[in-house]
Coordinates of C-alpha atoms and ligand atoms in Angstrom, one line a residue:
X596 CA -1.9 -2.0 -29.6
X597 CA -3.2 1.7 -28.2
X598 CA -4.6 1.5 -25.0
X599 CA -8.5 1.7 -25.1
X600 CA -10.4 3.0 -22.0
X601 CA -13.3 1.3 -21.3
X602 CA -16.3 3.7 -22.2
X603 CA -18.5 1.5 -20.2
X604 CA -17.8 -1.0 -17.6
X605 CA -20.0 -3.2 -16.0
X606 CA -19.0 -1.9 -12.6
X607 CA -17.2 0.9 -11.6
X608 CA -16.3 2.8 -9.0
X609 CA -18.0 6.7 -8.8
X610 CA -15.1 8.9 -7.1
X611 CA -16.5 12.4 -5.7
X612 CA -13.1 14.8 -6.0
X613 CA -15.8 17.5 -4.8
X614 CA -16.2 15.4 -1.2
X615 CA -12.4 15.1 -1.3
X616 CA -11.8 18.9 -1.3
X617 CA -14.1 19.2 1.3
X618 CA -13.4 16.8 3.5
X619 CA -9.7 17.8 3.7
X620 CA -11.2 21.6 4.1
X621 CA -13.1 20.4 6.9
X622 CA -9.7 18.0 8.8
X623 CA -7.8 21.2 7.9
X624 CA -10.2 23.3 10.2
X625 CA -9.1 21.4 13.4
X626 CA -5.3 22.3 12.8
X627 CA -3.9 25.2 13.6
X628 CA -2.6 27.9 11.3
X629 CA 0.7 26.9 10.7
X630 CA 0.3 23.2 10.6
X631 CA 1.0 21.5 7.3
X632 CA -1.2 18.5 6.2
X633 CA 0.1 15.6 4.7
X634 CA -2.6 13.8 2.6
X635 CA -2.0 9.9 2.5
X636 CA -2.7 8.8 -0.8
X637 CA -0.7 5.1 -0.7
X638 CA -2.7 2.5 -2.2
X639 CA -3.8 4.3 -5.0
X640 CA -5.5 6.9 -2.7
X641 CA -7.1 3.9 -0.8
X642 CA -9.1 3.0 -4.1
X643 CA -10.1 6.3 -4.5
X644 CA -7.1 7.2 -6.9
X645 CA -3.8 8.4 -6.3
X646 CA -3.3 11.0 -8.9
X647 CA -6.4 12.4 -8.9
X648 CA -6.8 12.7 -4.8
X649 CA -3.1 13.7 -4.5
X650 CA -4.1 16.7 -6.9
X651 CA -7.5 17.9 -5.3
X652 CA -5.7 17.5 -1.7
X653 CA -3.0 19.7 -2.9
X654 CA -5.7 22.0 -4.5
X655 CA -7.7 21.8 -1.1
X656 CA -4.7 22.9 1.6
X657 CA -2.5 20.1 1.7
X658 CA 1.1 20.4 1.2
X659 CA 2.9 16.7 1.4
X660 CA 2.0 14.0 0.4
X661 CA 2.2 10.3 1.7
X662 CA 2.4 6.7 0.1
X663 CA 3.8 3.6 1.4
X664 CA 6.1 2.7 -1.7
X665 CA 8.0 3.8 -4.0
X666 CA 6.4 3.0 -7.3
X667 CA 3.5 4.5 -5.9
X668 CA 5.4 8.1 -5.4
X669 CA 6.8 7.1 -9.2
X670 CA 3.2 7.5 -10.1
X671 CA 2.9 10.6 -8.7
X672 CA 6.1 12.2 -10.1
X673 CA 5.2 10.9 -13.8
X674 CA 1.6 12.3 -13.4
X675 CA 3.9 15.7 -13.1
X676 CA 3.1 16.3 -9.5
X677 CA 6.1 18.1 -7.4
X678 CA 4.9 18.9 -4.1
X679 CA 7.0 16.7 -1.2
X680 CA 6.0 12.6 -1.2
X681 CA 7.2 10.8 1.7
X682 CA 7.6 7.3 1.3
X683 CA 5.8 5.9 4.2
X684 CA 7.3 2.4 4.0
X685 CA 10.6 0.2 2.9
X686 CA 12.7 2.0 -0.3
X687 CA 14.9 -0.4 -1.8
X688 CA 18.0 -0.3 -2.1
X689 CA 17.9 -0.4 -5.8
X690 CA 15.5 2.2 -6.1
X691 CA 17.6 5.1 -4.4
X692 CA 19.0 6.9 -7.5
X693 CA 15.5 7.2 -9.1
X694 CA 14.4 8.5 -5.5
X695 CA 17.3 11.1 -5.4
X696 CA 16.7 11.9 -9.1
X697 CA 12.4 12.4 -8.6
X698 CA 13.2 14.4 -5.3
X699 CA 10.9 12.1 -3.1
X700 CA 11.5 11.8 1.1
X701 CA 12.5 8.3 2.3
X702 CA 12.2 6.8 5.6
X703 CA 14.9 5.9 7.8
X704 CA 14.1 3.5 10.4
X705 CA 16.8 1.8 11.9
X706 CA 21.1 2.8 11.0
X707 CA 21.5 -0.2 8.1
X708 CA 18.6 1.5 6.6
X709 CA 20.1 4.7 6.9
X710 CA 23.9 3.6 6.1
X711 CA 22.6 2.1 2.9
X712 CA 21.1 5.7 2.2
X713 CA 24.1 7.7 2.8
X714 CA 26.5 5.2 0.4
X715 CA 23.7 6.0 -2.3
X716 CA 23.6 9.8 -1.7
X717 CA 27.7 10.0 -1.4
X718 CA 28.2 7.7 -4.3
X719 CA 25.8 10.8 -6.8
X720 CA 27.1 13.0 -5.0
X721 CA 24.0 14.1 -3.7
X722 CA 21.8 14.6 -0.7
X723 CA 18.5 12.5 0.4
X724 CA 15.8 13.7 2.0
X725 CA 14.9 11.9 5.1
X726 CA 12.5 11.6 8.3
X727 CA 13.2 9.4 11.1
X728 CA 10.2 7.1 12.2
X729 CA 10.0 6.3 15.7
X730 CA 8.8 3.3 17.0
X731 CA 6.5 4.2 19.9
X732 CA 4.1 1.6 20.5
X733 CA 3.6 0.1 17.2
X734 CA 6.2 -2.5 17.0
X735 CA 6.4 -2.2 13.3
X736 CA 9.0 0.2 11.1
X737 CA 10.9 2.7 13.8
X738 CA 14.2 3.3 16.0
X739 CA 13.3 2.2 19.8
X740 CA 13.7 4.9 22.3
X741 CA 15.6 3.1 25.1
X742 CA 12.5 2.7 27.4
X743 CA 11.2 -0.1 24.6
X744 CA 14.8 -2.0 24.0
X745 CA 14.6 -5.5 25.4
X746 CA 17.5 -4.5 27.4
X747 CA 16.3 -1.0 28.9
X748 CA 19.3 -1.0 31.1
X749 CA 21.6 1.0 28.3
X750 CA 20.7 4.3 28.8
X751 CA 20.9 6.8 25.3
X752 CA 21.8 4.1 23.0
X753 CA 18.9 5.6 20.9
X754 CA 19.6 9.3 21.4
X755 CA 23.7 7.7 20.1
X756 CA 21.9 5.7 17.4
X757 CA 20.4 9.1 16.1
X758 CA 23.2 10.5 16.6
X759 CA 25.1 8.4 14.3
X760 CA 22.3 8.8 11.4
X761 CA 22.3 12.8 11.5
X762 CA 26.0 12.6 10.9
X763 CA 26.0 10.3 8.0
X764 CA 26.9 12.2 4.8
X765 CA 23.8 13.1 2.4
X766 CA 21.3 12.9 4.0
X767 CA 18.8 15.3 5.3
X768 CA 17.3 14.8 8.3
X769 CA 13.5 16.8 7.6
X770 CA 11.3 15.4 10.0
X771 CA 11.0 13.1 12.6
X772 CA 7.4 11.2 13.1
X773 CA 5.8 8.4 14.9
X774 CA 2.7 6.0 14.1
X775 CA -0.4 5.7 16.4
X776 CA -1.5 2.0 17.2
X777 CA -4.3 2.8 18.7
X778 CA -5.7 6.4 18.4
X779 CA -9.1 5.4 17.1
X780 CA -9.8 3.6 20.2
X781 CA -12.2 5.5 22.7
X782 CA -9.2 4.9 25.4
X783 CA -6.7 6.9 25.0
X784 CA -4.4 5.8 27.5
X785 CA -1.9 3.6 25.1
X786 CA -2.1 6.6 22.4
X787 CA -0.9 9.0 25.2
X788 CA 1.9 6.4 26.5
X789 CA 2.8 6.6 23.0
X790 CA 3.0 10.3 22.6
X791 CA 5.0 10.6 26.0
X792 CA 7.2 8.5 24.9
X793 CA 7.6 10.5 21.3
X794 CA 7.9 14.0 23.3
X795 CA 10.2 12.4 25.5
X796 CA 12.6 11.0 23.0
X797 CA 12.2 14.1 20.9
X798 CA 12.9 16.0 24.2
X799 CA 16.2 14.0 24.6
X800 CA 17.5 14.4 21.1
X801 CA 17.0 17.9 21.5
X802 CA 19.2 18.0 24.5
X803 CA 21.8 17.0 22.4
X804 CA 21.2 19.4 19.7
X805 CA 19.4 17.6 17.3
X806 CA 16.7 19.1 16.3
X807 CA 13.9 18.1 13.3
X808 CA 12.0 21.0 10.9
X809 CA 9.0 18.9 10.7
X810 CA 7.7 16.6 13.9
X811 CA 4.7 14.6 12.9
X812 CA 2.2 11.9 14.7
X813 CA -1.3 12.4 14.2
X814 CA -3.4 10.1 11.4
X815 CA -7.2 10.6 10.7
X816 CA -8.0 9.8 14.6
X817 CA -5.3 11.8 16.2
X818 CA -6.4 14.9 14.0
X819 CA -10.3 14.9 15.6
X820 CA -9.6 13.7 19.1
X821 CA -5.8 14.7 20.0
X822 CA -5.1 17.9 19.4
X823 CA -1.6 18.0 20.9
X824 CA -0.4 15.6 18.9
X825 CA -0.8 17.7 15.7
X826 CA 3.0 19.2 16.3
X827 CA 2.9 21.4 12.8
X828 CA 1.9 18.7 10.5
X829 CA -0.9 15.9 10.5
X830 CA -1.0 12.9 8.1
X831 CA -4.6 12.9 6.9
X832 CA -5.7 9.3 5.2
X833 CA -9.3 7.6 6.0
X834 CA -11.0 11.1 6.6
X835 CA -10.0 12.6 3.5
X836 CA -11.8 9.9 1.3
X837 CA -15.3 10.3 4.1
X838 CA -14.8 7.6 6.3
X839 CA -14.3 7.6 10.0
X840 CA -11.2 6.0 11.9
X841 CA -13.3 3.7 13.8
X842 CA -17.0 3.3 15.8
X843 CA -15.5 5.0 18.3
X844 CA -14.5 7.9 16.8
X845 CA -17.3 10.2 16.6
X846 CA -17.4 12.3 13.0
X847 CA -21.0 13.0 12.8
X848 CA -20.4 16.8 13.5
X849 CA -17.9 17.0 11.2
X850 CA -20.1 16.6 7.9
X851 CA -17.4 14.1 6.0
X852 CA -18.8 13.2 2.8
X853 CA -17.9 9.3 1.7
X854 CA -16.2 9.8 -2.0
X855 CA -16.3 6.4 -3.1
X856 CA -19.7 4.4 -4.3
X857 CA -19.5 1.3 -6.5
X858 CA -22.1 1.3 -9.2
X859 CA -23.1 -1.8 -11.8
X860 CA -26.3 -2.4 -13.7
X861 CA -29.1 -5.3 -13.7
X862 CA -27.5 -8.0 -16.8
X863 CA -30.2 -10.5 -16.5
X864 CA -33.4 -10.7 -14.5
X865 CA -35.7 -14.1 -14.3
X866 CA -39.0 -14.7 -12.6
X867 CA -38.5 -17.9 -10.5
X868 CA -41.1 -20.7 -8.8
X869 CA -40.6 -21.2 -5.0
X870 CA -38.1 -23.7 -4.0
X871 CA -35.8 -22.7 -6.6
X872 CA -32.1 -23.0 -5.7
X873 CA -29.5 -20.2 -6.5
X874 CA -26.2 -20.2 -7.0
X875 CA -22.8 -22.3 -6.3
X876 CA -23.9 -24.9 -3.7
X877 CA -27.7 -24.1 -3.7
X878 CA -27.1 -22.2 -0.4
X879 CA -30.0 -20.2 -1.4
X880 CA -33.8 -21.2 -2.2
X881 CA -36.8 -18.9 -2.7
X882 CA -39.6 -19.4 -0.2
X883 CA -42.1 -18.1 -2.5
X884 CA -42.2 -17.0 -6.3
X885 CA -39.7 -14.6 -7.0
X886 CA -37.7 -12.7 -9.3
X887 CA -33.5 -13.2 -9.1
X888 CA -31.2 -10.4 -11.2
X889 CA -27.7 -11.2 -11.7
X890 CA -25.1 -8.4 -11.1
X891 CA -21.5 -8.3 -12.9
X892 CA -19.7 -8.4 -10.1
X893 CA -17.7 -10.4 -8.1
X894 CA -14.9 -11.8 -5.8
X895 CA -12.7 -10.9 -8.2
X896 CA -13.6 -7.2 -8.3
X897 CA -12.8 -6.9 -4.8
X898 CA -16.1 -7.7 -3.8
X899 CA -16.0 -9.9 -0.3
X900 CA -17.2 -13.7 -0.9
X901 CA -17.7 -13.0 2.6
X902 CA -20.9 -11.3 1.7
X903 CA -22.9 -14.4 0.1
X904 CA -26.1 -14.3 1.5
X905 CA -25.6 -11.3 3.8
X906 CA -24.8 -8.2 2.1
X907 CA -27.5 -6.3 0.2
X908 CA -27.7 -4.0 -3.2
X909 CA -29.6 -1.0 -4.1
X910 CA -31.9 -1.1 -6.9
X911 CA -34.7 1.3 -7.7
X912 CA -34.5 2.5 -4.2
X913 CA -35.0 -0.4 -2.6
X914 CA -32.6 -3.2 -1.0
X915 CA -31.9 -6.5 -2.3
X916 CA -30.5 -9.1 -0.6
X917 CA -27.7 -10.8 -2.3
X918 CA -28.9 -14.4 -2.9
X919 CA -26.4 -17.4 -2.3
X920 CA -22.6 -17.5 -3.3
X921 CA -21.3 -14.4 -4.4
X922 CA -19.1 -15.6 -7.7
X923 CA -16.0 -14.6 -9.3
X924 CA -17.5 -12.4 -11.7
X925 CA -21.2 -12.2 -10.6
X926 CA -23.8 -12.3 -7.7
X927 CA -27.3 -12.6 -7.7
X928 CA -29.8 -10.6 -5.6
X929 CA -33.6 -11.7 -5.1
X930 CA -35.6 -8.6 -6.2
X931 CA -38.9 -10.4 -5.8
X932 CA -40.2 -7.6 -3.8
X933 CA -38.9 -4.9 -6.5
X934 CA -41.8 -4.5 -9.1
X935 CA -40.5 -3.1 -12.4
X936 CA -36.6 -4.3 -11.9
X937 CA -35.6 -5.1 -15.5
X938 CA -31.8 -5.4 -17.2
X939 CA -30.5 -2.5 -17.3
X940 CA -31.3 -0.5 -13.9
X941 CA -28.8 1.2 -11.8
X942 CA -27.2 -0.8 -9.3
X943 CA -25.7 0.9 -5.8
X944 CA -23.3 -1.3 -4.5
X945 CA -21.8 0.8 -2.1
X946 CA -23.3 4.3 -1.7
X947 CA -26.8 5.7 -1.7
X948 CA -30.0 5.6 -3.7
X949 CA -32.9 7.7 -2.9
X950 CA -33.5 7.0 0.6
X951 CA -31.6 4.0 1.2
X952 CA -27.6 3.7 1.6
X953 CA -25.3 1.6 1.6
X954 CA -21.8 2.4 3.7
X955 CA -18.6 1.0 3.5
X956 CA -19.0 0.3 7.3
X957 CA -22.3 -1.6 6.5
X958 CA -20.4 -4.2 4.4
X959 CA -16.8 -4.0 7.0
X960 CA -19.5 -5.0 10.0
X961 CA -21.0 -8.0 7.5
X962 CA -17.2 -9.1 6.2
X963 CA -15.0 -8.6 9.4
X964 CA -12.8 -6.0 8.6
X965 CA -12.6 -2.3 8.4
X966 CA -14.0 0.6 6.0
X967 CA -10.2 1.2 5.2
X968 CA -10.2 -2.5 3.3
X969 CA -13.5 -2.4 1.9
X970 CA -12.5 1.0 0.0
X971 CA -8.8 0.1 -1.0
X972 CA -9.3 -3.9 -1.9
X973 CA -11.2 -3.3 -5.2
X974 CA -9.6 -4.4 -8.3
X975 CA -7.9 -2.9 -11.1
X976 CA -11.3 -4.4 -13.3
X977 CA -13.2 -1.6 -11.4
X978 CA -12.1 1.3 -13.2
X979 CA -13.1 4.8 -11.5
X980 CA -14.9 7.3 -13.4
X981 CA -14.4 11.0 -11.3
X982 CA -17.1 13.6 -10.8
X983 CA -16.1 17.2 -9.9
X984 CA -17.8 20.6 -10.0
X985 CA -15.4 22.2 -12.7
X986 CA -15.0 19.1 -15.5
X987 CA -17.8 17.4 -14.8
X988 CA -17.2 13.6 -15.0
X989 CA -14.4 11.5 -16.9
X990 CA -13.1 7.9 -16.7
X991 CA -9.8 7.0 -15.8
Ligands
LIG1961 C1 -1.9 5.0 6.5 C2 -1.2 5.8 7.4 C3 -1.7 7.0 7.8 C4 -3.1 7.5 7.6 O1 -4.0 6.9 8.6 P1 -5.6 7.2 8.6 O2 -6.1 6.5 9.8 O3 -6.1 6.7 7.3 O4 -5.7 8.7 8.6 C5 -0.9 7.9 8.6 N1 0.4 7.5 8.9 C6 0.9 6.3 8.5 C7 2.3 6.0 8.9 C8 0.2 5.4 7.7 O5 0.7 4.3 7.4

């Protein structure tokens, strides 16, 4: 059967490519000339997108780009997109020749990793791209410098480890690059133990004349409050799509624009005695007459069971408090104090409406997470549908 876009979900997400371009405008600012920016668009632009964000990034000064896996730099390549992707993450093994044939940058983290590389690239007859991830002070993906081994008493295994990797047949040692744990944290002291220990190890491979074109540390944090760490090139995620790193880090003079709000519409609105119970369990009762509209949507869209009872929506201007157990497909919100709200209205999920807003921190503070998971955990049943200055708006 042909594939049918849907001309008009229930709830959707409303992706601002404008804010994109000028949020990456604005990261770009703090870098130096010279620095390259690598936009992280892994998980589908964190909600946001891939293909779409990966093109306005590279339209708005970027010149990488990131994901964690390899079907999402597929994604990329088929969408005909050719600048650099760097696969943040684990490549299978499986998976090499397509990398070698689509031209993306893999990750080598430890030697198997890397031995299994070079057998690919010798057996096409070819060379990989690669960049060496160093584990700092993350603990996760990452060759230890010697000063994190459990036994620190074997001085330059490392720098010999390395050594071993840049002399394996095809494969290209690019860039070398750490992750921060920590950089969005007010204290800085574990973020600069980290760096130390980056400059230092890069320091000793140098000594031994290795030596990496691109050096790269910074994410979203790193870029606004460590300047140093910026080397010449950044890895821009959260920022891009709006968001700040964390409480701590302080954005408000930056002017980032949030590109993501979830949108849905009033399906059903009924006027209600007091004492009436709503929803899955009756966890919710009026106290007085009031009016209850149900929303189409739900756990299942992404949309935190964590919230029943807690998070509000936007109608008309106004909040509503979401009323009860948030479903699978549905929630209710008590717009007894909304006169007027009828099937049919506008409903502001995340985002703003006249005065009032909505952030994605709002609903990470009410469901114990971060703005990064409240953006990137929708479904695929909320499609996007993109707004820019130059096409105006179209559904994808
Ligand atoms: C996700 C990710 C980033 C982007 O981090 P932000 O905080 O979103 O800017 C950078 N580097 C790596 C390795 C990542 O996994």
């Amino acid at each position: 059967m042909q594939k049918i876009k849907n001309p008009s979900p229930l709830v959707w997400k409303q992706i601002d490519l404008d804010a994109i371009g000028h949020n990456l405008r604005v990261l770009k600012s703090l870098t130096t000339a010279g620095t390259s920016i690598m936009a992280v668009v892994k998980a589908d632009g964190y909600g946001h997108g891939a293909v779409r964000v990966a093109e306005t990034a590279l339209a708005n000064g970027a010149d990488h780009l990131a994901v964690a896996r390899f079907h999402e730099a597929l994604e990329l390549r088929e969408a005909g997109i050719a600048a650099p992707i760097l696969i943040l993450g684990y490549t299978r093994d499986d998976e090499i020749d397509q990398l070698m044939a689509l031209d993306l940058t893999f990750t080598v983290f430890d030697l198997e990793s890397a031995q299994m590389l070079s057998k690919k690239a010798v057996a096409r007859g070819g060379t990989i791209k690669a960049h060496l991830k160093i584990d700092t002070g993350m603990g996760r993906l990452g060759i230890l410098p010697d000063s994190r081994r459990r036994d620190s008493a074997l001085k330059g295994e490392a720098v010999a480890e390395v050594a071993i990797i840049a002399g394996l047949k095809g494969i290209e040692l690019e860039g070398i690059y750490t992750h921060f744990a920590s950089a969005d944290c007010r204290d800085k002291a574990y973020a600069d133990y980290q760096y130390k220990v980056f400059t230092d190890f890069i320091g000793e491979l140098k000594a031994q004349g290795m030596e990496f074109p691109l050096v790269h540390c910074a994410n979203s944090a790193a870029v606004i409050e460590m300047p140093r760490s910026h080397f010449n090139m950044v890895r821009i995620g959260i920022t891009m799509y709006g968001l700040a790193p964390s409480e701590e880090v302080k954005t408000d003079h930056l002017d980032l624009k949030p590109a993501m709000e979830i949108h849905s519409i009033v399906t059903s609105v009924k006027k209600v005695p007091k004492a009436f119970k709503v929803g899955y369990g009756m966890t919710y009762v009026t106290e007085a007459e009031s009016v209850i509209a149900a929303v189409p949507v739900g756990y299942a869209d992404g949309y935190s069971r964590l919230l029943s009872s807690k998070g509000s929506m936007l109608i008309r201007g106004k909040r509503a408090p979401i009323a009860g157990k948030i479903c699978m497909d549905q929630t209710l919100i008590d717009v007894g104090h909304i006169p007027g709200a009828k099937p049919g209205d506008r409903v502001v999920i995340l985002g703003i409406q006249e005065e009032e807003a909505i952030t994605a921190d709002e609903i990470a503070g009410l469901t114990n997470t971060i703005n990064y998971e409240v953006v990137s955990s929708l479904t695929a049943r909320v499609p996007k549908i993109y707004s820019d200055s130059d096409s105006g708006e179209d559904w994808a």
